[in-house]
PDB file of C-alpha atoms in Angstrom:
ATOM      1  CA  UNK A1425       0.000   0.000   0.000  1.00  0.00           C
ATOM      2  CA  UNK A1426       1.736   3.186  -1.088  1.00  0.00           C
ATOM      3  CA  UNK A1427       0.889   5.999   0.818  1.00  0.00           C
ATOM      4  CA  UNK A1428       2.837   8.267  -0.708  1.00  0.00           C
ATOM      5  CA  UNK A1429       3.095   8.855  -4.404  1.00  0.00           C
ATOM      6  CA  UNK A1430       4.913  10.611  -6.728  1.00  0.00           C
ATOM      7  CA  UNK A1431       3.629   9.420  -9.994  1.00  0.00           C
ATOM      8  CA  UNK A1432       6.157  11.233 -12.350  1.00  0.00           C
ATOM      9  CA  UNK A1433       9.170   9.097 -12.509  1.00  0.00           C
ATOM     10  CA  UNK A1434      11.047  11.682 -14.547  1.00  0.00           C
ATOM     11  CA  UNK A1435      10.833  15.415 -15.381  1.00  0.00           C
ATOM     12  CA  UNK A1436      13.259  17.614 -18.018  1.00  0.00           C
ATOM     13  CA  UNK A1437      12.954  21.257 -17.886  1.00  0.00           C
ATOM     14  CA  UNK A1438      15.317  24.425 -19.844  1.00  0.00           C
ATOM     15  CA  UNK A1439      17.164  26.395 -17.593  1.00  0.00           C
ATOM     16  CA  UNK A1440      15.414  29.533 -15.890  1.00  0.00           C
ATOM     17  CA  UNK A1441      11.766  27.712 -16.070  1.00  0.00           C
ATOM     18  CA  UNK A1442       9.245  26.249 -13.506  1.00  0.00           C
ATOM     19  CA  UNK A1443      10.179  22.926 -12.374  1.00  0.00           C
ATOM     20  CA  UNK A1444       6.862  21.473 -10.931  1.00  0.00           C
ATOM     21  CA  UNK A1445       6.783  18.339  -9.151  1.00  0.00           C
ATOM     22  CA  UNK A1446       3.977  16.744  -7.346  1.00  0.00           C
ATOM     23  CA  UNK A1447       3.278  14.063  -4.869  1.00  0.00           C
ATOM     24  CA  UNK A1448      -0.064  12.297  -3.908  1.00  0.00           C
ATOM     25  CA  UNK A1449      -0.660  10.847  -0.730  1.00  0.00           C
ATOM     26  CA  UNK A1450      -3.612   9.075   0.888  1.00  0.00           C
ATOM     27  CA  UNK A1451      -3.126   9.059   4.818  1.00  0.00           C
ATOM     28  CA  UNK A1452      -5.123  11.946   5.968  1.00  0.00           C
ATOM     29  CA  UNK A1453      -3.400  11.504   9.188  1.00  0.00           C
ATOM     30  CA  UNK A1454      -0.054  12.905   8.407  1.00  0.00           C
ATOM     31  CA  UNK A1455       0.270  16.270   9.673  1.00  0.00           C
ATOM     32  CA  UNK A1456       3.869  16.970   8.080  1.00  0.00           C
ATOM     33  CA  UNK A1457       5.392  17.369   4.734  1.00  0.00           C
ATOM     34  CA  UNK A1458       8.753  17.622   3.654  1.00  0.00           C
ATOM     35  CA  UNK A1459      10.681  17.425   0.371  1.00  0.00           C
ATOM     36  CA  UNK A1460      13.877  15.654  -0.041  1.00  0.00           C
ATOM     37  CA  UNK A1461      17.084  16.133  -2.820  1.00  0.00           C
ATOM     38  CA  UNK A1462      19.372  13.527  -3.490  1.00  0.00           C
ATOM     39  CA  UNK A1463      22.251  13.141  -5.759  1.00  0.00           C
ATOM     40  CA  UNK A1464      23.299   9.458  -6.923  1.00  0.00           C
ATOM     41  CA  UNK A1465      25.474   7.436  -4.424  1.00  0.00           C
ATOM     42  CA  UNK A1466      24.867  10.686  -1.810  1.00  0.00           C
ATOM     43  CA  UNK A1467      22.302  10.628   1.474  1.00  0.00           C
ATOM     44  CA  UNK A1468      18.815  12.958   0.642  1.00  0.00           C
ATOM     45  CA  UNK A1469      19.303  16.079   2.098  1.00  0.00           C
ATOM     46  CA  UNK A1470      16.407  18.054   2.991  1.00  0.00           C
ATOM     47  CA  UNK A1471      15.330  20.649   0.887  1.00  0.00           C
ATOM     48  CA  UNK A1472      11.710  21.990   2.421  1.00  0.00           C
ATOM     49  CA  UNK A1473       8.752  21.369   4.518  1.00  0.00           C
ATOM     50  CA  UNK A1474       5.313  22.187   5.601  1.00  0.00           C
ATOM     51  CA  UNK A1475       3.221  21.451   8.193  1.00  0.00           C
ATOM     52  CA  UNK A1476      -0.599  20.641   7.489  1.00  0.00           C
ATOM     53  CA  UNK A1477      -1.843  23.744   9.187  1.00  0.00           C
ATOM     54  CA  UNK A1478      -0.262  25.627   6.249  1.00  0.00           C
ATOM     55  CA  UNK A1479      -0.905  25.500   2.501  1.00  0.00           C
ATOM     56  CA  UNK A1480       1.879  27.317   1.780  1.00  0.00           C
ATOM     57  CA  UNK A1481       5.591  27.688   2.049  1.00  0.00           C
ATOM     58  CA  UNK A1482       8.552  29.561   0.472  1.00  0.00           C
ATOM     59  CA  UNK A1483      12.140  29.372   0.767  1.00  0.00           C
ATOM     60  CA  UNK A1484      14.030  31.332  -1.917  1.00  0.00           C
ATOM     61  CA  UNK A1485      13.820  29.677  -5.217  1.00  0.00           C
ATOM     62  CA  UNK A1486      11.556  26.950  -3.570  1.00  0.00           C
ATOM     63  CA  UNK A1487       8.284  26.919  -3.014  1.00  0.00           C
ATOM     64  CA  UNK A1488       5.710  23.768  -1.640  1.00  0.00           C
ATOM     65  CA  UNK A1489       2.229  23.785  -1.693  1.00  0.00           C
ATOM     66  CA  UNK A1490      -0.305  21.797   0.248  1.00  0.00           C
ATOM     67  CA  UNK A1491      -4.005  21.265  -0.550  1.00  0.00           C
ATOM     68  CA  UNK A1492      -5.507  18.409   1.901  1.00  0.00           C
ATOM     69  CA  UNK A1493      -8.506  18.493   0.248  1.00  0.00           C
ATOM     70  CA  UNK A1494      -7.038  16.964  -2.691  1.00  0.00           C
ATOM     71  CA  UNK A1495      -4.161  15.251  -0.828  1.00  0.00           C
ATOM     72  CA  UNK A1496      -1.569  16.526  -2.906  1.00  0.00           C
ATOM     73  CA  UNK A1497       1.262  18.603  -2.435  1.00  0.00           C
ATOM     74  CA  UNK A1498       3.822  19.921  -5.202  1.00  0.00           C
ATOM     75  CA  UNK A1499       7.326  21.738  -4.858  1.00  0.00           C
ATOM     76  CA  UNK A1500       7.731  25.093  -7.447  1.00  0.00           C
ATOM     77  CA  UNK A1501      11.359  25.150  -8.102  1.00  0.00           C
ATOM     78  CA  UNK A1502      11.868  29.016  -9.745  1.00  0.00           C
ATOM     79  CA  UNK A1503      14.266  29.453 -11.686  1.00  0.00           C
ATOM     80  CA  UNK A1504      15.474  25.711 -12.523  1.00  0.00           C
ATOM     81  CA  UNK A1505      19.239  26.107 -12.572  1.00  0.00           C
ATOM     82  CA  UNK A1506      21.271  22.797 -13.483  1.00  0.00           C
ATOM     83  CA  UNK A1507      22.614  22.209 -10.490  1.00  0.00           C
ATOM     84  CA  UNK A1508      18.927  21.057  -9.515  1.00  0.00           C
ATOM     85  CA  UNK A1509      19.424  18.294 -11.194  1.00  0.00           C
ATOM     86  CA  UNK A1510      18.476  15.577  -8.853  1.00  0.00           C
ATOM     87  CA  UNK A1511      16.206  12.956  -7.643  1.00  0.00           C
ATOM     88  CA  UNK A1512      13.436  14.432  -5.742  1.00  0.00           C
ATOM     89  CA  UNK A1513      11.518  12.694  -2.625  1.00  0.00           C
ATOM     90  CA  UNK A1514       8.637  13.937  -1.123  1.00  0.00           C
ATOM     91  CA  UNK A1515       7.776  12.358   2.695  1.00  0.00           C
ATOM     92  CA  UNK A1516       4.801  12.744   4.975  1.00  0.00           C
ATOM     93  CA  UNK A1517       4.939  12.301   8.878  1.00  0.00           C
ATOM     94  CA  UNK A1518       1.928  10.686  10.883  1.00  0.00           C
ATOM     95  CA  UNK A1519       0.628  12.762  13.511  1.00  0.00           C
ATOM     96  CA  UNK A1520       0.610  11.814  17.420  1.00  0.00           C
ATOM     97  CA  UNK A1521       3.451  10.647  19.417  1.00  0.00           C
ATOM     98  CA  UNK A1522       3.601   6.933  18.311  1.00  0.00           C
ATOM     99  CA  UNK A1523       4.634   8.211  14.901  1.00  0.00           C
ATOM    100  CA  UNK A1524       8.138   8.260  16.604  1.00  0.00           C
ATOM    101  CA  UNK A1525       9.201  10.934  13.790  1.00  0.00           C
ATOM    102  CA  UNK A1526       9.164   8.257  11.138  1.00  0.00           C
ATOM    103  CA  UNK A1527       8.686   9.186   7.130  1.00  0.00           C
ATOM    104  CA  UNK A1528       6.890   7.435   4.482  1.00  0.00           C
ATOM    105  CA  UNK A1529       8.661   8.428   1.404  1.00  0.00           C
ATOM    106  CA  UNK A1530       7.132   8.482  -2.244  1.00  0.00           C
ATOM    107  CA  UNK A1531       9.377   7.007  -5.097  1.00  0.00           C
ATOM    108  CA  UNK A1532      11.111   9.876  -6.338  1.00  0.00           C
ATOM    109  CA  UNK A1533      11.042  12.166  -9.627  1.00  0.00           C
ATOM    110  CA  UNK A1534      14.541  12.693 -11.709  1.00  0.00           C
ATOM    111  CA  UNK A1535      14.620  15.891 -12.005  1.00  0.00           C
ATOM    112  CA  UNK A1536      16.889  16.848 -15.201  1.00  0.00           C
ATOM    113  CA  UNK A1537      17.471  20.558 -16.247  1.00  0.00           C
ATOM    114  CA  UNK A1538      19.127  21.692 -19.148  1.00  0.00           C
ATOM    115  CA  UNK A1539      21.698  24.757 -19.546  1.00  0.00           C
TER     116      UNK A1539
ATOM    117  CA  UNK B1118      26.352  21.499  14.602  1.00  0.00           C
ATOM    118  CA  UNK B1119      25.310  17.652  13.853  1.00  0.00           C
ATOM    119  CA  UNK B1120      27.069  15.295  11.564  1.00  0.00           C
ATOM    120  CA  UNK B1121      25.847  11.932  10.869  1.00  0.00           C
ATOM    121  CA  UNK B1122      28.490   8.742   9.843  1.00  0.00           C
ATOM    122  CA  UNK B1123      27.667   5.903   7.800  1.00  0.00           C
ATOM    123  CA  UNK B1124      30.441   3.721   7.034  1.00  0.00           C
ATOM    124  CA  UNK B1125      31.967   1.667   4.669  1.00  0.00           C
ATOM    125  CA  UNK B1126      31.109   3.507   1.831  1.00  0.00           C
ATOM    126  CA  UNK B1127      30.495   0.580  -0.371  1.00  0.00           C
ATOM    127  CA  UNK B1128      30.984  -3.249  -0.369  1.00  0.00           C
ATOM    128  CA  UNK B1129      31.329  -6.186  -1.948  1.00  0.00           C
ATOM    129  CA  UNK B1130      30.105  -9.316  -0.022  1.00  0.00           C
ATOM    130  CA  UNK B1131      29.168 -13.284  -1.065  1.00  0.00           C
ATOM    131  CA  UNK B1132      26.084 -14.378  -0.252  1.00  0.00           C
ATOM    132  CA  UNK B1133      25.955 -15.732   3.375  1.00  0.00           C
ATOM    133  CA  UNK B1134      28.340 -14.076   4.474  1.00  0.00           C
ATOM    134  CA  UNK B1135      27.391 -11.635   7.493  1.00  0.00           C
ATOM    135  CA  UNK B1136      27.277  -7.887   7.341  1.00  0.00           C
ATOM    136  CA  UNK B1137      27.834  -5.094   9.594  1.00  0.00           C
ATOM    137  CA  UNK B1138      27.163  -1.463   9.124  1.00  0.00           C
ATOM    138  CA  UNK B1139      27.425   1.146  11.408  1.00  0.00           C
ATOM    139  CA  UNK B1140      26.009   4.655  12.185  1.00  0.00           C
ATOM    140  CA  UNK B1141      27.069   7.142  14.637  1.00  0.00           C
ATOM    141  CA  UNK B1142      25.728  10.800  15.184  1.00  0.00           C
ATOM    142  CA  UNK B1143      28.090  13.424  16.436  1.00  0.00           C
ATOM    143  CA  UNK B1144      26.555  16.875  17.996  1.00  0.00           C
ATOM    144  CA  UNK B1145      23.418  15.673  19.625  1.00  0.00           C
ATOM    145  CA  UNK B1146      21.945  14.002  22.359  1.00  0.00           C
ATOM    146  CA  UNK B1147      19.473  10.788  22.498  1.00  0.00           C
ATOM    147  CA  UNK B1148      18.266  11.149  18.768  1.00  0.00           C
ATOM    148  CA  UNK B1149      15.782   8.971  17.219  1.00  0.00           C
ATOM    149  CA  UNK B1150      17.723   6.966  14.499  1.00  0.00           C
ATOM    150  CA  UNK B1151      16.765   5.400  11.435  1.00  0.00           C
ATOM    151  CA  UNK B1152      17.725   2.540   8.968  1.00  0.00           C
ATOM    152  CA  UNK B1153      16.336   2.837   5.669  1.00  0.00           C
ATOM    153  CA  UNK B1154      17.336   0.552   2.398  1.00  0.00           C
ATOM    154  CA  UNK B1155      17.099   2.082  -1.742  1.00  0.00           C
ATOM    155  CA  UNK B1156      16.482  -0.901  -3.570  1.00  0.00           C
ATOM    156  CA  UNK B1157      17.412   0.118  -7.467  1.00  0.00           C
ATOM    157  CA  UNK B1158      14.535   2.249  -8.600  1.00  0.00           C
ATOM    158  CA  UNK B1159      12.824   2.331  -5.716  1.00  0.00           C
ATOM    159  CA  UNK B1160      11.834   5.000  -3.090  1.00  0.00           C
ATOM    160  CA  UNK B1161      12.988   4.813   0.313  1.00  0.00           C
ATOM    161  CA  UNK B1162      12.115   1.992   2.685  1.00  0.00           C
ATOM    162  CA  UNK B1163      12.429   2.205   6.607  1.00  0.00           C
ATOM    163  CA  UNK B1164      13.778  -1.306   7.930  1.00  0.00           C
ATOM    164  CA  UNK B1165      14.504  -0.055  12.036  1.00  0.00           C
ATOM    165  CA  UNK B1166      13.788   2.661  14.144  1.00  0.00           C
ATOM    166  CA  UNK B1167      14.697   3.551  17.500  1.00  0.00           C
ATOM    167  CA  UNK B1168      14.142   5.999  20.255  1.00  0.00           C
ATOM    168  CA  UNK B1169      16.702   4.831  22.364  1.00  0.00           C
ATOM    169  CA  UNK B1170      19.832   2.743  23.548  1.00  0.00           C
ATOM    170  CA  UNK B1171      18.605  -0.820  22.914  1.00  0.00           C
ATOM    171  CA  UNK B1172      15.345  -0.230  21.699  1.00  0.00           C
ATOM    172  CA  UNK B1173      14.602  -1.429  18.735  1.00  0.00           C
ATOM    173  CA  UNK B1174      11.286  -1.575  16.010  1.00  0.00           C
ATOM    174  CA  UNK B1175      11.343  -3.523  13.014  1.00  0.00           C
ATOM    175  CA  UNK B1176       9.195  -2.005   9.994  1.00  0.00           C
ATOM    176  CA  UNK B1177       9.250  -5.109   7.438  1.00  0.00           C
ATOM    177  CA  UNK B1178      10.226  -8.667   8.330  1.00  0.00           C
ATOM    178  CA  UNK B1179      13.253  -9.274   6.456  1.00  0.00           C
ATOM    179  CA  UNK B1180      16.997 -10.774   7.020  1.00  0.00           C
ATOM    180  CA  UNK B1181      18.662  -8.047   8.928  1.00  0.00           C
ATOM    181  CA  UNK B1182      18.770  -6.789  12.131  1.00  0.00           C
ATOM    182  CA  UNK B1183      19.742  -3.670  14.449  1.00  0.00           C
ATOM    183  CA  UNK B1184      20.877  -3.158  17.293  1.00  0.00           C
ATOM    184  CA  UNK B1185      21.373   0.710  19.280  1.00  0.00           C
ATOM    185  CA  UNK B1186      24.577  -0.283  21.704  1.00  0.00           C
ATOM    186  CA  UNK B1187      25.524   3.574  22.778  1.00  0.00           C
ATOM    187  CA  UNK B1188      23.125   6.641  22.213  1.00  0.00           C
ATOM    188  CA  UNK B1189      24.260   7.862  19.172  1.00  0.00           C
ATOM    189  CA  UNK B1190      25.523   4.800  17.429  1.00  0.00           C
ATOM    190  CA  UNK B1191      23.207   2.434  15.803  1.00  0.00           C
ATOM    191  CA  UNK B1192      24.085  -0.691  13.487  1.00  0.00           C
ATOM    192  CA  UNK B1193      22.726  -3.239  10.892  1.00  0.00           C
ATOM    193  CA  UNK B1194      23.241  -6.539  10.785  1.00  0.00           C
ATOM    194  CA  UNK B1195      22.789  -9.833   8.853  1.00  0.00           C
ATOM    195  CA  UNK B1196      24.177 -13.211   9.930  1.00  0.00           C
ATOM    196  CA  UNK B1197      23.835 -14.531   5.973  1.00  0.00           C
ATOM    197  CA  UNK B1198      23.574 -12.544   3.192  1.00  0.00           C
ATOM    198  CA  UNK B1199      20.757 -13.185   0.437  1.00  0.00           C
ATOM    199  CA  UNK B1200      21.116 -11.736  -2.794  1.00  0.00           C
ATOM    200  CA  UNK B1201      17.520  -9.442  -2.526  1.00  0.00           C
ATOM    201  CA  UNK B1202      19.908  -7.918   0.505  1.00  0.00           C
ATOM    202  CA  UNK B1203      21.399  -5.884  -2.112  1.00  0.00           C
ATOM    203  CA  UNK B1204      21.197  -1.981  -2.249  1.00  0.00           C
ATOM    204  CA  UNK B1205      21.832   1.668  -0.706  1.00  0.00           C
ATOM    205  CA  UNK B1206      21.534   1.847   2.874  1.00  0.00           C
ATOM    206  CA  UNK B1207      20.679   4.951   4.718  1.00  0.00           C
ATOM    207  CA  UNK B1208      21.151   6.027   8.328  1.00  0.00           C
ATOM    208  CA  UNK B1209      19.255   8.870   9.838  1.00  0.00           C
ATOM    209  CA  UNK B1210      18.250  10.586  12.667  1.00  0.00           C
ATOM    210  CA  UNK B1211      15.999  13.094  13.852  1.00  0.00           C
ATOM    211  CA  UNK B1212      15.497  15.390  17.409  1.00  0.00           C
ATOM    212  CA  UNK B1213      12.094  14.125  17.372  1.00  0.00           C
ATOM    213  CA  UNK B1214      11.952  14.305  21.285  1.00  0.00           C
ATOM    214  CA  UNK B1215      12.858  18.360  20.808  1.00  0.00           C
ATOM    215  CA  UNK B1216      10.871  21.343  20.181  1.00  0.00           C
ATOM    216  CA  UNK B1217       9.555  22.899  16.974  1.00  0.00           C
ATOM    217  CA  UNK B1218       9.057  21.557  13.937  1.00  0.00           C
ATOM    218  CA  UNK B1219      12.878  20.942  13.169  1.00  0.00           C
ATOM    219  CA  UNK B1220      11.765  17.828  15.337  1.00  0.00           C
ATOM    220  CA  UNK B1221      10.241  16.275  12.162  1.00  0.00           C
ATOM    221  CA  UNK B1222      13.007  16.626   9.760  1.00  0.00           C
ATOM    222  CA  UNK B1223      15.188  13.794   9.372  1.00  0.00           C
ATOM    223  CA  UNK B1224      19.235  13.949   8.616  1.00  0.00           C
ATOM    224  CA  UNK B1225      20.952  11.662   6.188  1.00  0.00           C
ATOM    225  CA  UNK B1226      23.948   9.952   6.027  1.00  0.00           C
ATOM    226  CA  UNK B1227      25.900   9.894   2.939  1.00  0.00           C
ATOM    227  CA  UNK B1228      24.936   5.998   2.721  1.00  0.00           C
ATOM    228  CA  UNK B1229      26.423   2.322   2.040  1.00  0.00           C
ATOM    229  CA  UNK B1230      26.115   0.958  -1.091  1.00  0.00           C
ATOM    230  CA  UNK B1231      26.135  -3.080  -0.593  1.00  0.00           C
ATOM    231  CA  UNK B1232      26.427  -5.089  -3.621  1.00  0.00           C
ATOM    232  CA  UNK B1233      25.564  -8.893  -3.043  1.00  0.00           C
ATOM    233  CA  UNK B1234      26.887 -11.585  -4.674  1.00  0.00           C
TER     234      UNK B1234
END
């Protein structure tokens, strides 16, 4: 049962544009977003979150969005340099203390941006 | 600040042979650590949590093990190696008993990559 899903496997974009990538999920009782970079044979390293209380979040060039209605969420990446280039992870946290912090992560989107 | 250590970097091993990979976290106090395993072309899996020194959760019944012998050191095991044991291994931890929502953001390591064979 995946919880979490990010259904675009892959994703090219020029240089200066919108990078858009989205993630489903269906656990309505994660309270706690984040997105996740990772570069091959390198640890993720956390990029940006957002709690459920919020629908909205910006840090510099990044941007995630959260609509619970839909259960989807979706990190704006403006402007797409090459250096972005990456695998992409989104993860959701379940709420109350016997979530012991732990993630359920989607599958990832290759992100690929060209000069 | 907080570093996290995975080590080795990558290896090589036959199939049932045993395996032993440690963690340690450097800059913090009783974290809650993580093991999680990238199978090729696959998302992240958790195998083990734990919240503290000797405590232990599984996540999927599998061939490995962990075991938390010091507060910021945590380690995976296997006694045989099968050949599905293959993949990237990932420590991490999080301040999840802290304050603020920096308690819900997990730190990687930079990961093992074991190769099966």
């Amino acid at each position: 049962d995946q919880q979490v899903k990010q259904n675009s496997p892959s994703l090219s974009v020029q240089e200066g544009r919108i990078s858009i990538l989205n993630c489903d999920y269906t656990n309505s009782m994660f309270d706690y977003f984040l997105w996740y970079k990772k570069y091959p044979a390198e640890g993720p390293t956390f990029l940006i979150s957002i709690s459920s209380i919020k629908d909205k979040n910006e840090d510099g060039r990044f941007t995630v969005f959260l609509n619970k209605s839909a259960k989807h969420l979706s990190l704006h990446i403006v402007p797409s340099q090459p250096g972005d280039s990456a695998v992409y992870f989104c993860a959701a946290k379940g709420a109350g203390g016997t979530s012991y912090g732990k993630l359920t992560f989607g599958q990832g989107t290759i992100l690929t941006v060209h000069p | 600040s907080q570093t996290i250590h995975q080590w080795p970097a990558t290896l090589v091993q036959p199939v049932g042979s045993p395996l032993s990979l440690e963690c340690t976290v450097e800059g913090t106090s009783n974290p809650n650590l993580y093991w999680y395993r990238q199978a090729a072309g696959r998302g992240l899996q958790l195998l083990f949590y734990s919240v503290g020194i000797g405590q232990i959760s599984s996540e999927v019944p599998q061939n490995l093990s962990a075991s938390r012998p010091q507060d910021r050191q945590f380690i995976l095991s296997s006694k045989k190696l099968l050949l599905s044991d293959s993949g990237f291994y990932l420590c991490a931890w999080t301040k999840w008993k802290g304050q603020g929502a920096t308690k819900n953001i997990q730190y990687f390591g930079a990961g093992t990559r074991l190769s099966v064979l």
